[in-house]
GROMACS .gro file of C-alpha atoms in nm:
model
  183
    1MET     CA    1   2.335  -0.697   0.414
    2LEU     CA    2   2.453  -1.091   0.266
    3THR     CA    3   2.397  -1.231   0.569
    4ARG     CA    4   2.070  -1.066   0.645
    5ILE     CA    5   1.967  -1.243   0.264
    6LEU     CA    6   2.150  -1.550   0.321
    7ILE     CA    7   1.929  -1.586   0.703
    8ILE     CA    8   1.577  -1.498   0.527
    9MET     CA    9   1.686  -1.752   0.247
   10SER     CA   10   1.723  -2.026   0.555
   11LEU     CA   11   1.405  -1.878   0.699
   12ALA     CA   12   1.198  -1.976   0.329
   13GLY     CA   13   1.369  -2.280   0.322
   14LEU     CA   14   1.231  -2.330   0.719
   15ALA     CA   15   0.846  -2.221   0.584
   16SER     CA   16   0.860  -2.488   0.293
   17ALA     CA   17   0.924  -2.744   0.532
   18CYS     CA   18   0.599  -2.676   0.751
   19ASP     CA   19   0.364  -2.938   0.761
   20ASN     CA   20   0.034  -2.728   0.724
   21ALA     CA   21  -0.090  -2.535   0.496
   22ALA     CA   22  -0.178  -2.257   0.736
   23SER     CA   23   0.162  -2.282   0.894
   24GLN     CA   24   0.306  -2.232   0.516
   25LEU     CA   25   0.148  -1.893   0.478
   26GLU     CA   26   0.268  -1.808   0.816
   27ALA     CA   27   0.602  -1.855   0.793
   28GLU     CA   28   0.595  -1.727   0.405
   29ALA     CA   29   0.422  -1.410   0.552
   30SER     CA   30   0.748  -1.376   0.821
   31VAL     CA   31   0.984  -1.411   0.539
   32CYS     CA   32   0.823  -1.118   0.361
   33GLU     CA   33   0.840  -0.913   0.638
   34LYS     CA   34   1.182  -0.994   0.712
   35ALA     CA   35   1.297  -0.975   0.345
   36LEU     CA   36   1.116  -0.667   0.318
   37GLY     CA   37   1.279  -0.491   0.650
   38ILE     CA   38   1.584  -0.502   0.514
   39GLY     CA   39   1.490  -0.353   0.121
   40ALA     CA   40   1.500  -0.722  -0.054
   41LEU     CA   41   1.205  -0.660  -0.277
   42GLU     CA   42   1.195  -0.956  -0.475
   43LEU     CA   43   1.256  -1.173  -0.233
   44ALA     CA   44   0.950  -1.018  -0.060
   45GLU     CA   45   0.738  -0.988  -0.351
   46GLU     CA   46   0.803  -1.367  -0.404
   47HIS     CA   47   0.708  -1.436  -0.007
   48CYS     CA   48   0.414  -1.226   0.006
   49GLN     CA   49   0.280  -1.412  -0.297
   50ARG     CA   50   0.298  -1.740  -0.119
   51ALA     CA   51   0.157  -1.617   0.170
   52LEU     CA   52  -0.115  -1.548  -0.036
   53GLY     CA   53  -0.175  -1.916  -0.082
   54GLU     CA   54  -0.381  -2.024  -0.397
   55PRO     CA   55  -0.629  -1.832  -0.528
   56GLY     CA   56  -1.007  -1.946  -0.376
   57ASN     CA   57  -0.854  -2.094  -0.073
   58ASP     CA   58  -1.037  -2.023   0.232
   59ILE     CA   59  -0.716  -2.086   0.514
   60LEU     CA   60  -0.683  -1.693   0.530
   61THR     CA   61  -0.935  -1.474   0.710
   62PRO     CA   62  -1.097  -1.159   0.512
   63GLN     CA   63  -0.889  -0.904   0.685
   64VAL     CA   64  -0.548  -1.085   0.677
   65ARG     CA   65  -0.619  -1.145   0.317
   66SER     CA   66  -0.698  -0.795   0.235
   67GLU     CA   67  -0.366  -0.671   0.473
   68ARG     CA   68  -0.147  -0.923   0.292
   69LEU     CA   69  -0.312  -0.798  -0.094
   70TYR     CA   70  -0.224  -0.433   0.000
   71ARG     CA   71   0.171  -0.479   0.166
   72LEU     CA   72   0.193  -0.692  -0.202
   73ALA     CA   73   0.023  -0.405  -0.375
   74GLY     CA   74   0.309  -0.139  -0.164
   75ILE     CA   75   0.570  -0.358  -0.272
   76LYS     CA   76   0.454  -0.397  -0.682
   77ARG     CA   77   0.401   0.006  -0.633
   78GLN     CA   78   0.806   0.030  -0.525
   79GLN     CA   79   0.892  -0.190  -0.792
   80ALA     CA   80   0.726   0.052  -1.058
   81LYS     CA   81   0.463  -0.259  -1.138
   82TYR     CA   82   0.201  -0.005  -1.138
   83ALA     CA   83  -0.016  -0.263  -1.327
   84GLU     CA   84  -0.010  -0.532  -1.129
   85ALA     CA   85  -0.013  -0.315  -0.789
   86ALA     CA   86  -0.335  -0.172  -0.861
   87GLU     CA   87  -0.508  -0.504  -0.939
   88LEU     CA   88  -0.414  -0.637  -0.588
   89LEU     CA   89  -0.507  -0.310  -0.456
   90ASP     CA   90  -0.841  -0.321  -0.562
   91GLN     CA   91  -0.889  -0.696  -0.432
   92SER     CA   92  -0.772  -0.505  -0.098
   93LEU     CA   93  -1.015  -0.269  -0.140
   94SER     CA   94  -1.299  -0.497  -0.243
   95LEU     CA   95  -1.286  -0.642   0.097
   96GLU     CA   96  -1.231  -0.332   0.326
   97GLN     CA   97  -1.517  -0.201   0.186
   98THR     CA   98  -1.709  -0.496   0.259
   99LEU     CA   99  -1.568  -0.576   0.579
  100SER     CA  100  -1.548  -0.220   0.766
  101GLY     CA  101  -1.668   0.004   0.473
  102SER     CA  102  -1.543   0.333   0.262
  103GLY     CA  103  -1.486   0.525   0.612
  104SER     CA  104  -1.243   0.295   0.762
  105LEU     CA  105  -0.927   0.328   0.847
  106GLN     CA  106  -0.738   0.066   0.689
  107PHE     CA  107  -1.007   0.186   0.316
  108ALA     CA  108  -0.843   0.524   0.415
  109GLY     CA  109  -0.452   0.361   0.385
  110ARG     CA  110  -0.558   0.195   0.110
  111GLN     CA  111  -0.650   0.468  -0.072
  112LEU     CA  112  -0.330   0.677  -0.012
  113GLU     CA  113  -0.203   0.355  -0.164
  114ARG     CA  114  -0.373   0.395  -0.473
  115VAL     CA  115  -0.292   0.767  -0.441
  116LEU     CA  116   0.093   0.695  -0.468
  117ILE     CA  117   0.049   0.374  -0.772
  118LEU     CA  118  -0.168   0.689  -0.973
  119ALA     CA  119   0.065   0.917  -0.888
  120GLY     CA  120   0.365   0.645  -0.990
  121GLN     CA  121   0.172   0.607  -1.383
  122GLY     CA  122   0.144   1.015  -1.385
  123ARG     CA  123  -0.211   0.970  -1.320
  124TRP     CA  124  -0.224   1.386  -1.114
  125PRO     CA  125  -0.553   1.452  -1.181
  126GLU     CA  126  -0.680   1.142  -1.096
  127GLY     CA  127  -0.477   1.076  -0.786
  128ALA     CA  128  -0.587   1.416  -0.634
  129ARG     CA  129  -0.977   1.323  -0.686
  130LEU     CA  130  -0.883   1.013  -0.518
  131LEU     CA  131  -0.684   1.245  -0.236
  132GLU     CA  132  -0.976   1.484  -0.149
  133GLN     CA  133  -1.221   1.200  -0.134
  134THR     CA  134  -0.945   1.045   0.117
  135LEU     CA  135  -0.856   1.354   0.310
  136PRO     CA  136  -1.186   1.441   0.544
  137MET     CA  137  -1.050   1.070   0.749
  138SER     CA  138  -0.672   1.251   0.740
  139ALA     CA  139  -0.767   1.380   1.095
  140GLN     CA  140  -0.823   0.974   1.193
  141LEU     CA  141  -0.485   0.868   1.082
  142SER     CA  142  -0.140   0.832   1.305
  143GLU     CA  143   0.081   1.089   1.350
  144LYS     CA  144   0.318   0.844   1.081
  145GLU     CA  145   0.042   0.874   0.835
  146GLN     CA  146  -0.028   1.259   0.860
  147ALA     CA  147   0.342   1.298   0.782
  148SER     CA  148   0.320   1.068   0.532
  149LEU     CA  149   0.020   1.239   0.374
  150ALA     CA  150   0.137   1.548   0.401
  151ASN     CA  151   0.393   1.456   0.171
  152ILE     CA  152   0.176   1.328  -0.067
  153LEU     CA  153   0.068   1.629  -0.048
  154GLN     CA  154   0.362   1.808  -0.172
  155ARG     CA  155   0.387   1.623  -0.443
  156TYR     CA  156   0.062   1.651  -0.595
  157ILE     CA  157   0.044   1.984  -0.562
  158ALA     CA  158   0.417   2.056  -0.709
  159GLN     CA  159   0.347   1.840  -0.999
  160LEU     CA  160  -0.030   1.961  -1.053
  161GLN     CA  161   0.081   2.315  -1.128
  162LYS     CA  162   0.372   2.158  -1.382
  163ILE     CA  163   0.067   2.014  -1.539
  164GLY     CA  164  -0.102   2.350  -1.563
  165GLN     CA  165  -0.400   2.213  -1.261
  166THR     CA  166  -0.419   2.499  -1.056
  167GLU     CA  167  -0.800   2.478  -0.897
  168GLN     CA  168  -0.678   2.119  -0.811
  169ALA     CA  169  -0.321   2.221  -0.643
  170SER     CA  170  -0.514   2.502  -0.436
  171ARG     CA  171  -0.747   2.292  -0.315
  172LEU     CA  172  -0.495   2.012  -0.204
  173GLN     CA  173  -0.290   2.333  -0.085
  174VAL     CA  174  -0.598   2.404   0.127
  175ALA     CA  175  -0.581   2.062   0.301
  176ALA     CA  176  -0.187   2.047   0.319
  177ASP     CA  177  -0.257   2.350   0.501
  178SER     CA  178  -0.508   2.244   0.740
  179LEU     CA  179  -0.319   1.920   0.812
  180LYS     CA  180  -0.021   2.166   0.957
  181GLN     CA  181  -0.210   2.327   1.185
  182GLN     CA  182  -0.413   1.970   1.363
  183GLU     CA  183  -0.029   1.876   1.394
   0.00000   0.00000   0.00000
């Protein structure tokens, strides 16, 4: 693990030595991915933030900016920095809605990230409502995303039952059962 971190830190040094802004942002994104791959969240957070560039720059396409905001939001969620994660995710969702609308797979994936952020904040009823809005797109998700959705649903069902939100839990159980039948 230490060797991997040292390699990533060496790459980070190379990223800062890039001669133009676009190359530097790409190098930072690469370091972010490698750090994320080994679970070095603080290092990933730092380089993913740098990979976004300065606010207001137009170096990144809206698609790339949205993807990087989404990735950084996921890192912040894993670190329990929920308010920061939600803010970043809102920016990504706004871009995605402009780019491809609220019916796109990218938008659905970001909505699921929002559901995880709400779970981390203990905002189960709000997250359940968002899950219900996202469920119609579940058939378009990849197998991995559907498996993740099934796990999210089970967590939400259990938590909703604990807090007495049995009606919402029942609706999500129907959706979870439907997902199992699709497999």
